[in-house]
Amino acid sequence: MKSNTPFIMASVTFRDCFLCVSALINFIFVFVTGADFVRFVSFRAIFHNLSGDAPLCRDSVSWSVALRDSGVLKAVAVDVFLLVLFSVQHSVLAWAPVKRRCQNLLGVLTRTMYCFTTAIAMQVLMRYWQPITSAPCLWSVQNTSWDIYFPLICFILHFLCWAIICSILLIFDYPELLGIKQVYYECLGLGDPLSLKSPRAQRLFAHLRHPVCVELLVVLWLLPSFPLDRLLLALYLSVYLILAHSLDTQDCTYLNRQLQTKLKLFGTPLEENDQSNNNINKQD
């Protein structure tokens, strides 16, 4: 009996270390992918206008000619394939039967695996995305009197949107969304963190796992130049975001209450925060 005890303790310690390392690697990879996505979908397009590089599209070509160009059609096909690949990964792994299967196989690492594979799909999308420069832009301010001011306005609005997105993610329990909380709760023997939340919080999470819909829509559509490949990206992701949640009035009321509570906590003295958090947990 004594000889087996160290082995059991060592195996448990190794398992906990493996879970923690997996969660840490996932966090780093998702964070880097998120930064790449911000650059890809937002600031790269704005900086292109400010830097005066080659145009993103060819306005001298008519749409009828561009849509018969084999290069344009090939790029459209590749971009649509990448978008479908991303949405299939993101949706199939969130499907209840697949989620239960993953839960049986991976246990506490299910959410970590989901975030990691989502980041891989996003990296593939960004790396192999095909810009369409042989078709006209839907709109462009590059050759107008607003060719400097409008990109600066877009930059400011994009920066504010990403700041709001980061704030919402922090309020929305970012560690749980990334699967980090599940791991250290498992290591500490505290159970599933989602099951410890109030019924209203669980209802909100079931209806809205993408708490950045409005801000991301602004980022997708507000640009100085809007080429055809950007239309594909913005239109596809907009439809996907709109269909991905079923937020209702009750959820909005709960989310607004949580936001107001978090804002009050920032103005509360440090010694009173613990008592305030206890009261919040009892109520919600």
Tab-separated table of C-alpha atoms in Angstrom:
chain	number	residue	atom	x	y	z
A	1	MET	CA	0.000	0.000	0.000
A	2	LYS	CA	2.791	2.376	0.878
A	3	SER	CA	4.644	1.640	-2.334
A	4	ASN	CA	1.634	2.559	-4.502
A	5	THR	CA	0.901	5.901	-2.813
A	6	PRO	CA	3.787	7.894	-4.367
A	7	PHE	CA	2.902	6.527	-7.798
A	8	ILE	CA	-0.744	7.613	-7.427
A	9	MET	CA	0.278	11.062	-6.219
A	10	ALA	CA	2.773	11.390	-9.090
A	11	SER	CA	0.195	10.349	-11.679
A	12	VAL	CA	-2.333	12.857	-10.359
A	13	THR	CA	0.307	15.601	-10.352
A	14	PHE	CA	1.311	14.751	-13.926
A	15	ARG	CA	-2.329	14.877	-15.040
A	16	ASP	CA	-2.849	18.266	-13.440
A	17	CYS	CA	0.343	19.577	-15.024
A	18	PHE	CA	-0.745	18.261	-18.418
A	19	LEU	CA	-4.128	19.964	-18.097
A	20	CYS	CA	-2.569	23.264	-17.039
A	21	VAL	CA	0.058	23.207	-19.805
A	22	SER	CA	-2.630	22.407	-22.400
A	23	ALA	CA	-4.781	25.299	-21.181
A	24	LEU	CA	-1.769	27.654	-21.191
A	25	ILE	CA	-0.747	26.684	-24.737
A	26	ASN	CA	-4.331	27.157	-25.877
A	27	PHE	CA	-4.510	30.599	-24.228
A	28	ILE	CA	-1.301	31.767	-25.920
A	29	PHE	CA	-2.334	30.418	-29.323
A	30	VAL	CA	-5.835	31.913	-29.114
A	31	PHE	CA	-4.424	35.266	-27.946
A	32	VAL	CA	-1.932	35.392	-30.843
A	33	THR	CA	-4.655	34.351	-33.296
A	34	GLY	CA	-6.954	37.059	-31.951
A	35	ALA	CA	-4.245	39.675	-32.463
A	36	ASP	CA	-3.673	38.386	-36.000
A	37	PHE	CA	-7.405	38.559	-36.677
A	38	VAL	CA	-7.552	42.199	-35.513
A	39	ARG	CA	-4.724	43.015	-37.892
A	40	PHE	CA	-6.268	41.006	-40.727
A	41	VAL	CA	-9.851	42.214	-40.524
A	42	SER	CA	-9.330	45.746	-39.317
A	43	PHE	CA	-6.086	47.671	-39.187
A	44	ARG	CA	-4.333	46.202	-42.231
A	45	ALA	CA	-7.090	47.443	-44.533
A	46	ILE	CA	-7.115	50.895	-42.914
A	47	PHE	CA	-3.319	51.221	-42.974
A	48	HIS	CA	-3.328	50.317	-46.663
A	49	ASN	CA	-5.298	53.484	-47.385
A	50	LEU	CA	-3.085	55.664	-45.188
A	51	SER	CA	0.189	54.300	-46.579
A	52	GLY	CA	-0.726	55.005	-50.204
A	53	ASP	CA	0.157	51.491	-51.410
A	54	ALA	CA	-1.210	49.936	-54.590
A	55	PRO	CA	-5.030	50.024	-54.816
A	56	LEU	CA	-6.973	47.109	-53.384
A	57	CYS	CA	-9.163	46.950	-56.491
A	58	ARG	CA	-9.366	48.067	-60.113
A	59	ASP	CA	-12.127	50.612	-60.641
A	60	SER	CA	-11.345	50.912	-64.346
A	61	VAL	CA	-12.751	47.408	-64.904
A	62	SER	CA	-16.513	46.945	-65.098
A	63	TRP	CA	-18.300	44.391	-62.951
A	64	SER	CA	-19.453	42.439	-66.012
A	65	VAL	CA	-15.838	41.974	-67.115
A	66	ALA	CA	-14.508	41.283	-63.612
A	67	LEU	CA	-17.065	38.569	-62.873
A	68	ARG	CA	-15.994	36.728	-66.044
A	69	ASP	CA	-12.320	36.847	-65.078
A	70	SER	CA	-11.068	33.363	-64.174
A	71	GLY	CA	-8.656	34.810	-61.597
A	72	VAL	CA	-11.481	36.634	-59.831
A	73	LEU	CA	-13.722	33.564	-59.853
A	74	LYS	CA	-10.912	31.365	-58.519
A	75	ALA	CA	-10.216	33.803	-55.677
A	76	VAL	CA	-13.934	33.981	-54.837
A	77	ALA	CA	-14.134	30.175	-54.748
A	78	VAL	CA	-11.109	29.901	-52.445
A	79	ASP	CA	-12.388	32.596	-50.082
A	80	VAL	CA	-15.872	31.078	-49.880
A	81	PHE	CA	-14.333	27.644	-49.210
A	82	LEU	CA	-12.255	29.076	-46.356
A	83	LEU	CA	-15.306	30.762	-44.833
A	84	VAL	CA	-17.358	27.570	-45.080
A	85	LEU	CA	-14.496	25.570	-43.546
A	86	PHE	CA	-14.329	27.962	-40.597
A	87	SER	CA	-18.091	27.965	-40.023
A	88	VAL	CA	-18.319	24.152	-40.294
A	89	GLN	CA	-15.622	23.711	-37.661
A	90	HIS	CA	-17.184	26.348	-35.428
A	91	SER	CA	-20.698	24.943	-35.718
A	92	VAL	CA	-20.174	21.180	-35.873
A	93	LEU	CA	-18.055	21.111	-32.710
A	94	ALA	CA	-20.743	23.188	-30.953
A	95	TRP	CA	-23.483	20.746	-32.012
A	96	ALA	CA	-24.881	18.976	-28.952
A	97	PRO	CA	-24.213	15.338	-30.053
A	98	VAL	CA	-20.644	16.168	-31.088
A	99	LYS	CA	-20.121	18.165	-27.916
A	100	ARG	CA	-21.254	15.213	-25.787
A	101	ARG	CA	-18.921	12.903	-27.698
A	102	CYS	CA	-15.998	15.279	-27.166
A	103	GLN	CA	-16.920	15.594	-23.509
A	104	ASN	CA	-16.724	11.816	-23.122
A	105	LEU	CA	-13.346	11.679	-24.862
A	106	LEU	CA	-11.642	14.846	-23.600
A	107	GLY	CA	-13.460	15.675	-20.395
A	108	VAL	CA	-12.407	19.013	-18.985
A	109	LEU	CA	-10.337	19.835	-22.097
A	110	THR	CA	-13.419	19.943	-24.347
A	111	ARG	CA	-13.701	23.734	-24.343
A	112	THR	CA	-9.926	24.066	-24.719
A	113	MET	CA	-10.008	21.814	-27.784
A	114	TYR	CA	-12.902	23.804	-29.244
A	115	CYS	CA	-11.057	27.126	-28.875
A	116	PHE	CA	-7.793	25.641	-30.163
A	117	THR	CA	-9.364	24.186	-33.313
A	118	THR	CA	-11.268	27.442	-33.868
A	119	ALA	CA	-7.971	29.321	-33.736
A	120	ILE	CA	-6.450	26.849	-36.231
A	121	ALA	CA	-9.398	27.334	-38.599
A	122	MET	CA	-9.028	31.111	-38.267
A	123	GLN	CA	-5.289	30.920	-38.967
A	124	VAL	CA	-5.974	28.868	-42.110
A	125	LEU	CA	-8.567	31.443	-43.179
A	126	MET	CA	-6.153	34.342	-42.751
A	127	ARG	CA	-3.110	32.629	-44.268
A	128	TYR	CA	-4.820	31.430	-47.432
A	129	TRP	CA	-7.257	34.306	-47.956
A	130	GLN	CA	-7.169	35.568	-51.554
A	131	PRO	CA	-7.432	39.356	-52.071
A	132	ILE	CA	-9.408	40.236	-55.202
A	133	THR	CA	-7.579	43.145	-56.829
A	134	SER	CA	-8.875	42.669	-60.385
A	135	ALA	CA	-12.435	43.765	-59.638
A	136	PRO	CA	-13.869	47.198	-58.767
A	137	CYS	CA	-14.446	48.344	-55.192
A	138	LEU	CA	-17.974	48.662	-53.897
A	139	TRP	CA	-16.827	52.017	-52.552
A	140	SER	CA	-13.541	53.822	-52.067
A	141	VAL	CA	-12.489	57.198	-50.701
A	142	GLN	CA	-8.896	56.906	-51.904
A	143	ASN	CA	-9.272	59.524	-54.640
A	144	THR	CA	-11.496	61.993	-52.811
A	145	SER	CA	-10.853	64.886	-50.456
A	146	TRP	CA	-11.530	62.465	-47.567
A	147	ASP	CA	-8.668	60.120	-48.463
A	148	ILE	CA	-6.887	60.973	-45.178
A	149	TYR	CA	-9.668	61.981	-42.800
A	150	PHE	CA	-12.014	59.061	-43.415
A	151	PRO	CA	-9.340	56.369	-42.798
A	152	LEU	CA	-8.456	58.160	-39.554
A	153	ILE	CA	-12.131	58.146	-38.526
A	154	CYS	CA	-12.312	54.433	-39.362
A	155	PHE	CA	-9.170	53.806	-37.304
A	156	ILE	CA	-10.628	55.554	-34.261
A	157	LEU	CA	-13.962	53.738	-34.532
A	158	HIS	CA	-12.266	50.380	-35.057
A	159	PHE	CA	-10.038	50.985	-32.039
A	160	LEU	CA	-13.069	51.829	-29.889
A	161	CYS	CA	-14.932	48.739	-31.122
A	162	TRP	CA	-12.024	46.440	-30.282
A	163	ALA	CA	-11.689	48.074	-26.860
A	164	ILE	CA	-15.396	47.430	-26.230
A	165	ILE	CA	-15.010	43.834	-27.444
A	166	CYS	CA	-12.141	43.213	-25.016
A	167	SER	CA	-14.163	44.759	-22.180
A	168	ILE	CA	-17.211	42.611	-22.951
A	169	LEU	CA	-15.093	39.459	-23.071
A	170	LEU	CA	-13.680	40.252	-19.632
A	171	ILE	CA	-17.170	40.844	-18.242
A	172	PHE	CA	-18.455	37.709	-19.978
A	173	ASP	CA	-16.056	35.407	-18.055
A	174	TYR	CA	-13.180	35.196	-20.523
A	175	PRO	CA	-11.377	32.319	-18.690
A	176	GLU	CA	-14.492	30.149	-18.962
A	177	LEU	CA	-14.934	30.946	-22.662
A	178	LEU	CA	-11.341	29.821	-23.332
A	179	GLY	CA	-11.557	26.677	-21.212
A	180	ILE	CA	-9.011	27.873	-18.637
A	181	LYS	CA	-11.484	28.003	-15.776
A	182	GLN	CA	-12.653	24.444	-16.417
A	183	VAL	CA	-9.080	23.190	-16.054
A	184	TYR	CA	-8.159	24.828	-12.770
A	185	TYR	CA	-11.586	24.053	-11.329
A	186	GLU	CA	-10.922	20.414	-12.198
A	187	CYS	CA	-7.460	20.531	-10.618
A	188	LEU	CA	-8.924	22.049	-7.444
A	189	GLY	CA	-11.885	19.651	-7.393
A	190	LEU	CA	-14.488	22.410	-7.712
A	191	GLY	CA	-16.524	20.858	-10.541
A	192	ASP	CA	-17.763	22.490	-13.735
A	193	PRO	CA	-17.684	26.314	-13.443
A	194	LEU	CA	-20.671	26.697	-15.772
A	195	SER	CA	-22.835	24.505	-13.513
A	196	LEU	CA	-22.005	26.806	-10.592
A	197	LYS	CA	-23.443	29.829	-12.372
A	198	SER	CA	-26.997	30.991	-11.796
A	199	PRO	CA	-29.796	29.712	-14.079
A	200	ARG	CA	-30.028	33.165	-15.670
A	201	ALA	CA	-26.314	33.154	-16.467
A	202	GLN	CA	-26.527	29.641	-17.941
A	203	ARG	CA	-29.507	30.738	-20.038
A	204	LEU	CA	-27.537	33.722	-21.343
A	205	PHE	CA	-24.534	31.543	-22.202
A	206	ALA	CA	-26.777	29.098	-24.078
A	207	HIS	CA	-28.270	31.918	-26.179
A	208	LEU	CA	-25.177	34.025	-26.733
A	209	ARG	CA	-21.674	32.556	-26.952
A	210	HIS	CA	-20.587	35.410	-29.257
A	211	PRO	CA	-20.979	38.538	-27.080
A	212	VAL	CA	-19.390	40.888	-29.630
A	213	CYS	CA	-21.923	40.891	-32.459
A	214	VAL	CA	-22.672	44.616	-32.934
A	215	GLU	CA	-19.078	45.800	-32.545
A	216	LEU	CA	-17.753	43.172	-34.940
A	217	LEU	CA	-20.369	44.130	-37.523
A	218	VAL	CA	-19.114	47.736	-37.388
A	219	VAL	CA	-15.532	46.532	-37.858
A	220	LEU	CA	-16.503	44.314	-40.785
A	221	TRP	CA	-18.402	46.953	-42.749
A	222	LEU	CA	-16.742	50.300	-41.930
A	223	LEU	CA	-13.684	50.664	-44.153
A	224	PRO	CA	-12.348	53.372	-46.509
A	225	SER	CA	-12.165	50.898	-49.411
A	226	PHE	CA	-14.433	47.898	-49.799
A	227	PRO	CA	-13.215	45.344	-52.377
A	228	LEU	CA	-15.065	42.224	-53.448
A	229	ASP	CA	-13.201	39.852	-51.114
A	230	ARG	CA	-14.082	42.113	-48.184
A	231	LEU	CA	-17.744	41.938	-49.201
A	232	LEU	CA	-17.564	38.134	-49.058
A	233	LEU	CA	-15.942	38.238	-45.617
A	234	ALA	CA	-18.299	40.857	-44.165
A	235	LEU	CA	-21.480	39.387	-45.620
A	236	TYR	CA	-20.729	35.784	-44.653
A	237	LEU	CA	-19.589	36.563	-41.099
A	238	SER	CA	-22.485	38.994	-40.570
A	239	VAL	CA	-25.056	36.352	-41.480
A	240	TYR	CA	-23.214	33.772	-39.368
A	241	LEU	CA	-23.108	36.078	-36.339
A	242	ILE	CA	-26.785	36.957	-36.624
A	243	LEU	CA	-27.798	33.309	-36.866
A	244	ALA	CA	-25.409	32.159	-34.116
A	245	HIS	CA	-27.395	33.471	-31.141
A	246	SER	CA	-30.979	33.876	-29.973
A	247	LEU	CA	-30.686	36.693	-27.462
A	248	ASP	CA	-34.003	37.900	-26.033
A	249	THR	CA	-35.197	40.701	-23.748
A	250	GLN	CA	-34.644	38.689	-20.580
A	251	ASP	CA	-31.030	38.004	-21.556
A	252	CYS	CA	-30.431	41.681	-22.390
A	253	THR	CA	-31.846	42.735	-19.022
A	254	TYR	CA	-29.595	40.293	-17.192
A	255	LEU	CA	-26.516	41.331	-19.194
A	256	ASN	CA	-27.205	45.017	-18.573
A	257	ARG	CA	-27.570	44.344	-14.842
A	258	GLN	CA	-24.236	42.503	-14.771
A	259	LEU	CA	-22.552	45.354	-16.629
A	260	GLN	CA	-23.877	47.939	-14.188
A	261	THR	CA	-22.737	45.768	-11.267
A	262	LYS	CA	-19.225	45.418	-12.697
A	263	LEU	CA	-18.998	49.180	-13.230
A	264	LYS	CA	-20.022	49.784	-9.612
A	265	LEU	CA	-17.326	47.385	-8.399
A	266	PHE	CA	-14.633	49.496	-10.078
A	267	GLY	CA	-15.679	52.421	-7.891
A	268	THR	CA	-15.900	50.374	-4.702
A	269	PRO	CA	-13.002	50.430	-2.201
A	270	LEU	CA	-10.885	47.277	-2.298
A	271	GLU	CA	-11.903	46.085	1.158
A	272	GLU	CA	-15.579	46.197	0.168
A	273	ASN	CA	-15.175	44.236	-3.082
A	274	ASP	CA	-15.256	40.810	-1.440
A	275	GLN	CA	-18.532	41.575	0.300
A	276	SER	CA	-20.011	42.988	-2.900
A	277	ASN	CA	-18.983	39.908	-4.886
A	278	ASN	CA	-20.596	37.658	-2.286
A	279	ASN	CA	-23.846	39.578	-2.562
A	280	ILE	CA	-23.761	39.336	-6.363
A	281	ASN	CA	-23.212	35.579	-6.239
A	282	LYS	CA	-26.139	35.131	-3.889
A	283	GLN	CA	-28.452	37.144	-6.127
A	284	ASP	CA	-27.354	35.748	-9.510
